[in-house]
Amino acid sequence: MQWNLGKVFFGDRKVYEFNLLAETGHRRPAFINLQQYHLEHDMVARLRALQAAGASIDLRGAHRVAGVEAAGDHVALDIDTPEGPYRIEAEWLVACDGAGSPVREALGLGFAGRVFEDNFLIADVTMQAEFPTERWFWFDPPFNPGQSALLHKQPDGVWRIDLQLGRDIDREREKEPGRVRARVRQMLGPDVAFELEWVSIYTFQCRRMERFRHGRVLFAGDAAHQVSPFGARGANSGIQDTDNLAWKLAAVIAGEAPEALLDSYHAERLQAADENILASTRSTDFITPKSAMSRTFRDAVLDLSERCEFARPLVNSGRLSVPTIHDGSALNTPDGLPEGPARSRPGAPCPDAPLEPGFLLDRLGHGFVLMALGMPAPEVPGTAPLAVPAPGDEMRARYLGDAPRALYLIRPDQHVAARWADAAPATIATALSRALGATP
Amino acid sequence: MTRLSLSPGIDAPDELYADLLAAHEGLSEAESAALNARLILILANQIGSRELFRAALDAARPR
């Protein structure tokens, strides 16, 4: 499900609308809305396909981690199952066991941060008639005074309504279907017929672990860091964690990289978690002002946004998640094309661009790639060449700027490790070794 | 960046000050606070530079 048009309401009036106007030349749209159950279903389907192709994957349900023993060269887990307990030893453990992570608990590791007291009500509704595929955000609406509300469409004809309820509420009473229906009717107007599909109340926290790597235990997703839902940073950052970790762990297990490479997982993803927590906290502070003066400024921004365009970038109803640029990562080689586009500097995720017969990102992601623009790709062991003799307009704008040619060393997670105007194979080999954690 | 100037720069000081007070006349405290907030945001946009705005913030802090 995609949307492009957003509308912002303040009190009883629409103050402005905006179009996402996503950049062209990407295979994927700027924003896709997909329920978690669809994602989970697709992930299991993928696992089953891999199993059928002979991959050694075991998906075990109704299992609970009861104990964790972390040794220098392995991790031992005590598992409880309905059929009784057993013990399993693993060389590596990736704990993706959610915000309440039993593995984190078992190891006695902290999860510090900020707890927000506001309650939010989620109601999924289906409409009987046409309703626009737009994102509507209300600040202080008449149907929810002093609070906020969000309406956006999901797949399968479901509209999700997110209503801020405030701090001290009676959760059971707020969840009563009659009460929710009355709220939604106020919101959509008396003429819109709808069915209530699902109701839930949530609060949220912004927290993270001190370290995402503890020897042979690696934490990923909500187990390592938790953010507010504003900006779609939860699932996105979990997937980015695995993008970052999978190739590194594979390289370490294959003996192609030292264990120290895994410390860069912690460093890079901690940077991302802090960025996400900061963005998410700022959205929260705008949506739910914590002091009288913060509300005064928030309302002043919204008030001005109707007639003064300059105020619109200050309106923060959730900033869409974007991948982190790992500036300063130990895996980066200093920029050898400093006059090149800043968005594709070392540490940056590669921007997509059309590349015959499809898109650039389809060609990246399996091992290290040495992309040569406007020049032949040198042969460097451990890299796959990708020669682009005549880059198109988007490729030029995103990777060359005014430079006539360039070389990019791209990691398996599609982040730039190094780039040069030109480089000898030995220089590239050193950059590769650095990106594998072997050369400081 | 232009440096923050704390030397006299207002061309008609008494008139400007009177305009500022006049704008607040008859407003409740909440309305005045809202007016000030809108004014700060408009002036901040005019300044544009975050660095310059921070210098102004520093100069305005209670000492």
Short mmCIF file of C-alpha atoms in Angstrom, two decimals:
data_model
loop_
_atom_site.label_atom_id
_atom_site.label_comp_id
_atom_site.label_asym_id
_atom_site.label_seq_id
_atom_site.Cartn_x
_atom_site.Cartn_y
_atom_site.Cartn_z
CA MET A 1 0.00 0.00 0.00
CA GLN A 2 1.45 3.36 -1.00
CA TRP A 3 0.34 6.89 -0.30
CA ASN A 4 1.57 10.19 -1.68
CA LEU A 5 -0.79 12.83 -0.36
CA GLY A 6 -0.67 13.88 3.27
CA LYS A 7 -3.01 16.33 5.00
CA VAL A 8 -2.39 18.14 8.26
CA PHE A 9 -5.25 19.44 10.38
CA PHE A 10 -5.04 21.74 13.38
CA GLY A 11 -8.14 22.20 15.50
CA ASP A 12 -11.12 22.28 13.14
CA ARG A 13 -9.24 23.32 10.00
CA LYS A 14 -6.95 21.76 7.43
CA VAL A 15 -3.75 23.82 7.59
CA TYR A 16 -1.97 22.33 4.58
CA GLU A 17 -1.41 19.27 2.45
CA PHE A 18 1.76 17.87 1.00
CA ASN A 19 2.81 15.44 -1.68
CA LEU A 20 5.63 13.02 -0.89
CA LEU A 21 6.91 13.55 -4.46
CA ALA A 22 9.31 10.69 -4.18
CA GLU A 23 12.50 10.92 -6.21
CA THR A 24 12.22 9.08 -9.53
CA GLY A 25 14.51 6.32 -10.70
CA HIS A 26 14.03 3.95 -7.76
CA ARG A 27 12.63 0.46 -8.04
CA ARG A 28 10.91 0.85 -4.66
CA PRO A 29 8.55 3.66 -3.67
CA ALA A 30 9.47 5.99 -0.80
CA PHE A 31 6.99 4.38 1.54
CA ILE A 32 5.20 1.04 1.63
CA ASN A 33 2.58 0.30 4.24
CA LEU A 34 2.39 -3.38 5.14
CA GLN A 35 0.90 -5.03 8.20
CA GLN A 36 3.26 -7.06 10.35
CA TYR A 37 1.28 -10.26 9.78
CA HIS A 38 1.87 -10.02 6.02
CA LEU A 39 5.59 -9.55 6.60
CA GLU A 40 5.73 -12.50 9.01
CA HIS A 41 3.79 -14.67 6.58
CA ASP A 42 6.18 -13.82 3.75
CA MET A 43 9.22 -14.43 5.93
CA VAL A 44 8.00 -17.89 6.90
CA ALA A 45 7.20 -18.65 3.26
CA ARG A 46 10.76 -17.65 2.36
CA LEU A 47 12.18 -19.87 5.11
CA ARG A 48 10.13 -22.79 3.83
CA ALA A 49 11.41 -22.19 0.29
CA LEU A 50 15.00 -22.11 1.56
CA GLN A 51 14.42 -25.32 3.50
CA ALA A 52 12.99 -26.97 0.42
CA ALA A 53 16.15 -25.95 -1.43
CA GLY A 54 18.20 -27.76 1.20
CA ALA A 55 19.15 -24.93 3.60
CA SER A 56 19.81 -26.06 7.14
CA ILE A 57 17.12 -24.02 8.89
CA ASP A 58 14.95 -25.24 11.73
CA LEU A 59 11.91 -23.23 12.81
CA ARG A 60 10.69 -24.49 16.20
CA GLY A 61 7.44 -23.25 17.69
CA ALA A 62 6.30 -23.27 21.34
CA HIS A 63 9.92 -23.03 22.51
CA ARG A 64 11.01 -20.70 25.28
CA VAL A 65 14.55 -19.73 26.29
CA ALA A 66 14.80 -20.50 30.02
CA GLY A 67 18.53 -20.03 30.50
CA VAL A 68 21.56 -18.67 28.65
CA GLU A 69 25.18 -19.56 29.37
CA ALA A 70 27.64 -17.51 27.35
CA ALA A 71 31.07 -19.11 27.04
CA GLY A 72 34.12 -17.84 25.13
CA ASP A 73 33.65 -20.10 22.16
CA HIS A 74 29.96 -20.99 22.27
CA VAL A 75 26.56 -20.22 23.80
CA ALA A 76 24.47 -22.81 25.64
CA LEU A 77 20.70 -22.40 25.85
CA ASP A 78 18.21 -24.14 28.12
CA ILE A 79 14.96 -24.49 26.20
CA ASP A 80 11.54 -25.26 27.62
CA THR A 81 9.00 -26.95 25.36
CA PRO A 82 5.59 -28.55 25.96
CA GLU A 83 7.36 -31.92 25.57
CA GLY A 84 9.94 -31.05 28.22
CA PRO A 85 13.21 -29.10 28.43
CA TYR A 86 16.42 -29.60 26.48
CA ARG A 87 19.78 -27.94 26.07
CA ILE A 88 21.33 -26.71 22.86
CA GLU A 89 24.78 -25.33 22.11
CA ALA A 90 25.45 -22.83 19.38
CA GLU A 91 28.59 -21.15 18.06
CA TRP A 92 26.71 -17.89 17.75
CA LEU A 93 23.38 -16.63 19.04
CA VAL A 94 21.46 -13.77 17.45
CA ALA A 95 18.80 -12.66 19.91
CA CYS A 96 15.85 -11.19 18.01
CA ASP A 97 13.43 -11.91 20.83
CA GLY A 98 11.72 -8.56 21.06
CA ALA A 99 11.52 -5.65 23.48
CA GLY A 100 11.05 -7.97 26.45
CA SER A 101 14.02 -10.11 25.31
CA PRO A 102 14.32 -13.17 27.60
CA VAL A 103 17.95 -13.60 26.43
CA ARG A 104 18.77 -10.06 27.55
CA GLU A 105 17.05 -10.74 30.86
CA ALA A 106 18.88 -14.03 31.34
CA LEU A 107 22.23 -12.31 30.81
CA GLY A 108 21.24 -9.53 33.23
CA LEU A 109 21.81 -6.79 30.68
CA GLY A 110 20.23 -3.34 30.97
CA PHE A 111 17.79 -1.60 28.65
CA ALA A 112 17.87 2.06 29.65
CA GLY A 113 15.87 4.91 28.18
CA ARG A 114 12.77 7.01 28.36
CA VAL A 115 9.26 5.75 29.04
CA PHE A 116 6.43 7.86 27.60
CA GLU A 117 3.20 7.96 29.54
CA ASP A 118 0.75 8.83 26.79
CA ASN A 119 -1.69 6.11 25.76
CA PHE A 120 -2.65 5.62 22.13
CA LEU A 121 -5.63 3.76 20.78
CA ILE A 122 -5.37 1.86 17.52
CA ALA A 123 -8.55 1.04 15.66
CA ASP A 124 -8.51 -0.78 12.32
CA VAL A 125 -11.66 -0.11 10.32
CA THR A 126 -12.94 -1.10 6.91
CA MET A 127 -15.03 1.39 4.95
CA GLN A 128 -18.13 0.48 3.03
CA ALA A 129 -17.55 3.20 0.43
CA GLU A 130 -14.63 4.83 -1.35
CA PHE A 131 -12.33 6.75 0.95
CA PRO A 132 -9.15 8.53 -0.19
CA THR A 133 -5.75 6.83 0.10
CA GLU A 134 -4.13 9.68 1.99
CA ARG A 135 -2.43 10.19 5.31
CA TRP A 136 -4.38 12.53 7.56
CA PHE A 137 -2.86 13.85 10.75
CA TRP A 138 -4.82 15.95 13.23
CA PHE A 139 -3.40 18.09 16.02
CA ASP A 140 -5.93 19.01 18.69
CA PRO A 141 -9.01 18.00 16.64
CA PRO A 142 -12.58 18.71 17.84
CA PHE A 143 -13.22 14.96 18.15
CA ASN A 144 -10.15 14.46 20.33
CA PRO A 145 -9.46 17.80 22.08
CA GLY A 146 -5.92 18.47 23.24
CA GLN A 147 -4.68 15.24 21.64
CA SER A 148 -3.70 14.01 18.18
CA ALA A 149 -5.05 11.55 15.63
CA LEU A 150 -3.77 9.78 12.55
CA LEU A 151 -5.64 8.07 9.74
CA HIS A 152 -3.87 6.08 7.05
CA LYS A 153 -4.69 3.25 4.72
CA GLN A 154 -3.28 -0.24 4.96
CA PRO A 155 -3.52 -3.16 2.52
CA ASP A 156 -6.75 -5.19 2.22
CA GLY A 157 -8.99 -2.11 2.44
CA VAL A 158 -8.15 -1.51 6.09
CA TRP A 159 -7.76 2.03 7.46
CA ARG A 160 -5.74 2.40 10.61
CA ILE A 161 -6.75 5.04 13.10
CA ASP A 162 -4.31 6.04 15.79
CA LEU A 163 -5.79 8.22 18.53
CA GLN A 164 -3.81 9.76 21.34
CA LEU A 165 -5.74 9.29 24.58
CA GLY A 166 -3.51 11.04 27.10
CA ARG A 167 -1.96 9.88 30.34
CA ASP A 168 -4.43 8.74 32.95
CA ILE A 169 -7.08 6.73 31.21
CA ASP A 170 -9.33 3.77 31.92
CA ARG A 171 -7.97 1.32 29.37
CA GLU A 172 -10.85 -1.15 29.54
CA ARG A 173 -13.46 1.57 29.14
CA GLU A 174 -11.60 3.16 26.20
CA LYS A 175 -11.51 -0.17 24.40
CA GLU A 176 -15.29 -0.72 24.56
CA PRO A 177 -16.46 -1.07 20.93
CA GLY A 178 -19.38 1.35 21.39
CA ARG A 179 -17.07 4.06 22.67
CA VAL A 180 -14.50 3.47 19.93
CA ARG A 181 -17.23 3.52 17.25
CA ALA A 182 -18.51 6.86 18.56
CA ARG A 183 -14.99 8.33 18.39
CA VAL A 184 -14.40 7.03 14.86
CA ARG A 185 -17.80 8.34 13.71
CA GLN A 186 -16.87 11.80 15.01
CA MET A 187 -13.61 11.55 13.15
CA LEU A 188 -14.88 10.35 9.77
CA GLY A 189 -18.16 12.25 9.82
CA PRO A 190 -21.73 10.91 10.10
CA ASP A 191 -22.02 9.77 6.46
CA VAL A 192 -19.12 7.30 6.36
CA ALA A 193 -20.18 3.71 7.06
CA PHE A 194 -17.43 1.57 8.58
CA GLU A 195 -16.81 -1.73 10.36
CA LEU A 196 -14.54 -1.97 13.38
CA GLU A 197 -11.99 -4.77 12.79
CA TRP A 198 -9.58 -4.54 15.69
CA VAL A 199 -8.85 -2.31 18.68
CA SER A 200 -5.79 -2.05 20.89
CA ILE A 201 -4.18 0.43 23.28
CA TYR A 202 -0.44 0.98 23.42
CA THR A 203 2.17 3.08 25.16
CA PHE A 204 5.77 3.23 24.05
CA GLN A 205 9.34 3.61 25.15
CA CYS A 206 12.60 4.78 23.61
CA ARG A 207 15.34 2.54 25.01
CA ARG A 208 18.47 0.73 23.96
CA MET A 209 21.15 -1.60 25.23
CA GLU A 210 24.66 -0.31 26.00
CA ARG A 211 26.22 -2.85 23.67
CA PHE A 212 24.61 -4.92 20.91
CA ARG A 213 27.40 -7.52 20.99
CA HIS A 214 28.21 -9.58 24.06
CA GLY A 215 30.86 -12.05 22.93
CA ARG A 216 29.01 -14.60 20.89
CA VAL A 217 25.57 -13.20 21.62
CA LEU A 218 24.38 -10.50 19.23
CA PHE A 219 21.19 -8.51 19.82
CA ALA A 220 19.06 -7.24 16.95
CA GLY A 221 15.74 -5.46 16.46
CA ASP A 222 13.53 -4.52 19.42
CA ALA A 223 15.66 -6.70 21.71
CA ALA A 224 18.52 -4.22 21.19
CA HIS A 225 16.59 -0.96 20.78
CA GLN A 226 13.02 0.21 21.05
CA VAL A 227 11.49 3.35 19.53
CA SER A 228 8.10 5.01 19.22
CA PRO A 229 6.04 3.98 16.19
CA PHE A 230 6.24 7.49 14.68
CA GLY A 231 8.22 7.23 11.46
CA ALA A 232 8.20 3.46 10.88
CA ARG A 233 11.50 2.92 12.64
CA GLY A 234 10.80 -0.35 14.44
CA ALA A 235 10.60 -2.98 11.71
CA ASN A 236 12.81 -0.93 9.38
CA SER A 237 15.67 -0.74 11.85
CA GLY A 238 15.27 -4.44 12.70
CA ILE A 239 15.68 -5.36 9.05
CA GLN A 240 18.62 -2.97 8.72
CA ASP A 241 20.22 -4.69 11.74
CA THR A 242 20.05 -8.03 9.98
CA ASP A 243 21.32 -6.49 6.72
CA ASN A 244 24.31 -5.22 8.65
CA LEU A 245 24.90 -8.36 10.70
CA ALA A 246 24.25 -11.22 8.28
CA TRP A 247 27.21 -10.71 5.94
CA LYS A 248 29.58 -9.98 8.80
CA LEU A 249 28.61 -13.10 10.73
CA ALA A 250 28.82 -15.16 7.53
CA ALA A 251 32.32 -13.80 6.83
CA VAL A 252 33.46 -14.55 10.40
CA ILE A 253 32.03 -18.08 10.35
CA ALA A 254 33.66 -18.72 6.94
CA GLY A 255 37.00 -17.56 8.35
CA GLU A 256 37.17 -14.67 5.87
CA ALA A 257 37.13 -11.97 8.55
CA PRO A 258 38.30 -11.66 12.16
CA GLU A 259 35.74 -11.75 14.97
CA ALA A 260 36.44 -8.05 15.51
CA LEU A 261 34.31 -7.36 12.42
CA LEU A 262 31.30 -8.02 14.64
CA ASP A 263 32.23 -5.06 16.83
CA SER A 264 31.45 -2.88 13.82
CA TYR A 265 27.91 -4.30 13.90
CA HIS A 266 27.55 -2.85 17.38
CA ALA A 267 29.18 0.46 16.44
CA GLU A 268 27.20 1.03 13.24
CA ARG A 269 23.83 -0.12 14.51
CA LEU A 270 24.22 1.76 17.79
CA GLN A 271 24.73 4.90 15.71
CA ALA A 272 21.54 4.03 13.83
CA ALA A 273 19.61 3.28 17.03
CA ASP A 274 20.62 6.62 18.52
CA GLU A 275 19.58 8.39 15.33
CA ASN A 276 16.21 6.62 15.39
CA ILE A 277 15.65 7.32 19.07
CA LEU A 278 16.50 10.99 18.57
CA ALA A 279 14.14 11.35 15.59
CA SER A 280 11.41 9.44 17.36
CA THR A 281 11.77 11.45 20.58
CA ARG A 282 11.58 14.72 18.64
CA SER A 283 8.38 13.60 16.89
CA THR A 284 6.94 12.59 20.23
CA ASP A 285 7.81 15.95 21.75
CA PHE A 286 6.02 17.70 18.88
CA ILE A 287 2.95 15.45 18.91
CA THR A 288 2.62 15.35 22.70
CA PRO A 289 4.18 18.58 24.09
CA LYS A 290 5.56 18.05 27.58
CA SER A 291 5.31 21.63 28.90
CA ALA A 292 3.09 24.68 28.46
CA MET A 293 5.79 26.51 26.48
CA SER A 294 6.48 23.51 24.27
CA ARG A 295 2.75 23.44 23.45
CA THR A 296 2.79 27.19 22.75
CA PHE A 297 5.59 26.79 20.21
CA ARG A 298 4.01 23.66 18.72
CA ASP A 299 0.70 25.46 18.25
CA ALA A 300 2.48 28.52 16.85
CA VAL A 301 4.16 26.33 14.21
CA LEU A 302 0.82 24.73 13.26
CA ASP A 303 -0.96 28.06 13.23
CA LEU A 304 1.66 29.59 10.92
CA SER A 305 1.83 26.52 8.68
CA GLU A 306 -1.51 27.42 7.09
CA ARG A 307 -0.32 30.67 5.49
CA CYS A 308 3.50 30.58 5.90
CA GLU A 309 5.20 27.86 3.94
CA PHE A 310 8.38 28.21 5.99
CA ALA A 311 6.67 26.70 9.04
CA ARG A 312 5.72 23.43 7.30
CA PRO A 313 9.13 21.75 7.57
CA LEU A 314 8.89 22.35 11.33
CA VAL A 315 5.66 20.32 11.60
CA ASN A 316 6.74 16.93 12.90
CA SER A 317 4.07 14.24 12.79
CA GLY A 318 6.75 11.56 12.39
CA ARG A 319 9.76 11.70 10.08
CA LEU A 320 9.94 8.77 7.72
CA SER A 321 12.71 6.35 8.53
CA VAL A 322 15.77 6.53 6.29
CA PRO A 323 18.84 4.29 6.55
CA THR A 324 21.76 5.67 8.53
CA ILE A 325 24.90 6.97 6.85
CA HIS A 326 27.72 5.35 8.81
CA ASP A 327 30.05 8.36 8.86
CA GLY A 328 33.17 7.59 10.87
CA SER A 329 32.75 3.81 10.74
CA ALA A 330 36.02 1.89 11.15
CA LEU A 331 35.09 -0.05 8.00
CA ASN A 332 35.17 3.09 5.80
CA THR A 333 38.15 4.20 3.77
CA PRO A 334 38.60 8.00 3.67
CA ASP A 335 36.71 9.54 0.74
CA GLY A 336 38.79 9.41 -2.44
CA LEU A 337 36.14 11.40 -4.36
CA PRO A 338 35.42 14.27 -1.96
CA GLU A 339 33.91 16.40 -4.73
CA GLY A 340 31.45 13.55 -5.53
CA PRO A 341 27.83 13.54 -4.35
CA ALA A 342 27.63 13.64 -0.53
CA ARG A 343 24.72 11.17 -0.49
CA SER A 344 26.94 8.34 -1.75
CA ARG A 345 30.02 9.05 0.40
CA PRO A 346 31.72 6.20 2.30
CA GLY A 347 29.32 4.82 4.91
CA ALA A 348 26.20 5.78 2.93
CA PRO A 349 23.58 3.31 1.72
CA CYS A 350 23.68 3.22 -2.09
CA PRO A 351 20.89 5.30 -3.62
CA ASP A 352 19.03 3.32 -6.26
CA ALA A 353 19.14 4.35 -9.92
CA PRO A 354 18.03 2.85 -13.22
CA LEU A 355 20.67 0.53 -14.67
CA GLU A 356 19.86 -1.57 -17.71
CA PRO A 357 18.07 -3.96 -17.69
CA GLY A 358 16.63 -2.93 -14.29
CA PHE A 359 17.93 -1.06 -11.27
CA LEU A 360 21.28 -0.71 -9.55
CA LEU A 361 20.19 -2.18 -6.21
CA ASP A 362 19.22 -5.44 -7.95
CA ARG A 363 22.90 -5.80 -8.84
CA LEU A 364 24.23 -5.21 -5.31
CA GLY A 365 23.86 -7.25 -2.14
CA HIS A 366 25.71 -10.47 -2.90
CA GLY A 367 29.27 -10.06 -1.69
CA PHE A 368 31.48 -7.03 -2.28
CA VAL A 369 30.97 -5.23 -5.58
CA LEU A 370 33.51 -3.01 -7.32
CA MET A 371 31.45 -0.61 -9.39
CA ALA A 372 33.33 1.24 -12.12
CA LEU A 373 31.62 4.25 -13.68
CA GLY A 374 32.92 5.52 -16.99
CA MET A 375 35.96 3.24 -16.77
CA PRO A 376 36.79 -0.48 -16.80
CA ALA A 377 36.55 -2.31 -13.46
CA PRO A 378 39.94 -3.47 -12.14
CA GLU A 379 40.24 -7.11 -11.08
CA VAL A 380 40.49 -7.37 -7.32
CA PRO A 381 40.12 -10.78 -5.61
CA GLY A 382 37.14 -10.87 -3.27
CA THR A 383 35.12 -8.35 -5.31
CA ALA A 384 32.72 -8.78 -8.20
CA PRO A 385 33.12 -6.17 -10.96
CA LEU A 386 30.19 -4.06 -12.10
CA ALA A 387 31.20 -1.94 -15.06
CA VAL A 388 28.96 0.94 -16.07
CA PRO A 389 30.73 2.40 -19.10
CA ALA A 390 28.04 4.97 -19.93
CA PRO A 391 26.14 5.91 -16.74
CA GLY A 392 22.65 7.34 -17.23
CA ASP A 393 21.49 10.68 -15.81
CA GLU A 394 20.41 9.32 -12.41
CA MET A 395 23.59 7.26 -12.01
CA ARG A 396 25.64 10.36 -12.82
CA ALA A 397 23.74 12.61 -10.44
CA ARG A 398 23.87 10.09 -7.59
CA TYR A 399 27.43 8.75 -8.00
CA LEU A 400 29.53 11.10 -10.11
CA GLY A 401 28.38 14.68 -9.80
CA ASP A 402 30.84 16.54 -12.03
CA ALA A 403 33.45 13.76 -11.93
CA PRO A 404 34.02 12.01 -15.29
CA ARG A 405 34.62 8.57 -13.71
CA ALA A 406 34.70 6.83 -10.34
CA LEU A 407 35.25 3.53 -8.56
CA TYR A 408 32.98 2.42 -5.73
CA LEU A 409 33.65 -0.47 -3.36
CA ILE A 410 30.22 -1.54 -2.10
CA ARG A 411 29.57 -3.82 0.88
CA PRO A 412 27.18 -6.78 0.80
CA ASP A 413 24.65 -4.64 2.73
CA GLN A 414 24.71 -2.07 -0.11
CA HIS A 415 26.62 0.54 1.90
CA VAL A 416 29.59 2.30 0.31
CA ALA A 417 32.90 1.17 1.84
CA ALA A 418 35.19 3.33 -0.32
CA ARG A 419 35.22 5.42 -3.48
CA TRP A 420 37.90 6.95 -5.63
CA ALA A 421 38.41 8.98 -8.78
CA ASP A 422 40.72 6.10 -9.66
CA ALA A 423 42.64 3.53 -7.61
CA ALA A 424 45.29 0.84 -8.02
CA PRO A 425 44.22 -2.75 -7.24
CA ALA A 426 46.44 -2.75 -4.12
CA THR A 427 44.62 0.32 -2.76
CA ILE A 428 41.27 -1.35 -3.38
CA ALA A 429 42.46 -4.55 -1.72
CA THR A 430 43.42 -2.56 1.39
CA ALA A 431 39.98 -0.94 1.47
CA LEU A 432 38.37 -4.37 1.16
CA SER A 433 40.49 -5.68 4.00
CA ARG A 434 39.48 -2.68 6.12
CA ALA A 435 35.79 -3.23 5.33
CA LEU A 436 36.25 -6.80 6.61
CA GLY A 437 37.70 -5.56 9.88
CA ALA A 438 41.17 -6.94 9.09
CA THR A 439 43.06 -3.70 8.41
CA PRO A 440 42.75 -0.78 10.82
CA MET B 1 27.95 33.23 8.34
CA THR B 2 27.03 36.71 9.46
CA ARG B 3 28.07 37.14 13.09
CA LEU B 4 25.47 37.95 15.69
CA SER B 5 25.50 41.69 16.26
CA LEU B 6 24.80 43.04 19.73
CA SER B 7 25.57 46.65 18.84
CA PRO B 8 22.74 49.10 18.04
CA GLY B 9 21.11 48.09 14.74
CA ILE B 10 17.46 49.16 14.95
CA ASP B 11 16.76 52.18 12.78
CA ALA B 12 13.87 53.59 14.82
CA PRO B 13 14.24 52.14 18.31
CA ASP B 14 11.40 53.97 20.10
CA GLU B 15 8.94 53.31 17.29
CA LEU B 16 9.86 49.64 17.02
CA TYR B 17 9.53 49.18 20.76
CA ALA B 18 6.14 50.88 20.72
CA ASP B 19 5.02 48.61 17.84
CA LEU B 20 6.00 45.57 19.88
CA LEU B 21 4.02 46.72 22.92
CA ALA B 22 1.05 47.77 20.80
CA ALA B 23 0.88 44.33 19.23
CA HIS B 24 0.37 42.83 22.69
CA GLU B 25 -2.22 45.34 23.87
CA GLY B 26 -5.49 43.75 24.94
CA LEU B 27 -4.14 40.19 24.67
CA SER B 28 -4.38 37.65 27.45
CA GLU B 29 -1.15 36.15 28.73
CA ALA B 30 -1.73 33.00 26.65
CA GLU B 31 -2.46 35.05 23.53
CA SER B 32 0.67 37.13 24.13
CA ALA B 33 2.77 34.00 24.58
CA ALA B 34 1.35 32.64 21.30
CA LEU B 35 2.08 35.91 19.50
CA ASN B 36 5.65 35.89 20.81
CA ALA B 37 6.10 32.30 19.71
CA ARG B 38 4.88 33.04 16.18
CA LEU B 39 7.09 36.13 16.07
CA ILE B 40 10.18 34.18 17.17
CA LEU B 41 9.53 31.55 14.51
CA ILE B 42 9.11 34.17 11.77
CA LEU B 43 12.28 35.96 12.87
CA ALA B 44 14.13 32.63 13.13
CA ASN B 45 13.19 31.89 9.52
CA GLN B 46 14.46 35.32 8.52
CA ILE B 47 17.77 34.57 10.26
CA GLY B 48 17.86 31.13 8.67
CA SER B 49 21.21 30.00 10.02
CA ARG B 50 21.04 27.59 12.96
CA GLU B 51 24.44 28.80 14.14
CA LEU B 52 23.36 32.44 14.21
CA PHE B 53 20.10 31.53 15.94
CA ARG B 54 22.02 29.62 18.61
CA ALA B 55 24.27 32.63 19.18
CA ALA B 56 21.11 34.72 19.69
CA LEU B 57 19.70 32.09 22.07
CA ASP B 58 22.92 32.16 24.07
CA ALA B 59 22.85 35.96 24.26
CA ALA B 60 19.22 35.84 25.47
CA ARG B 61 19.76 33.28 28.25
CA PRO B 62 19.30 34.53 31.81
CA ARG B 63 22.63 35.18 33.52
#
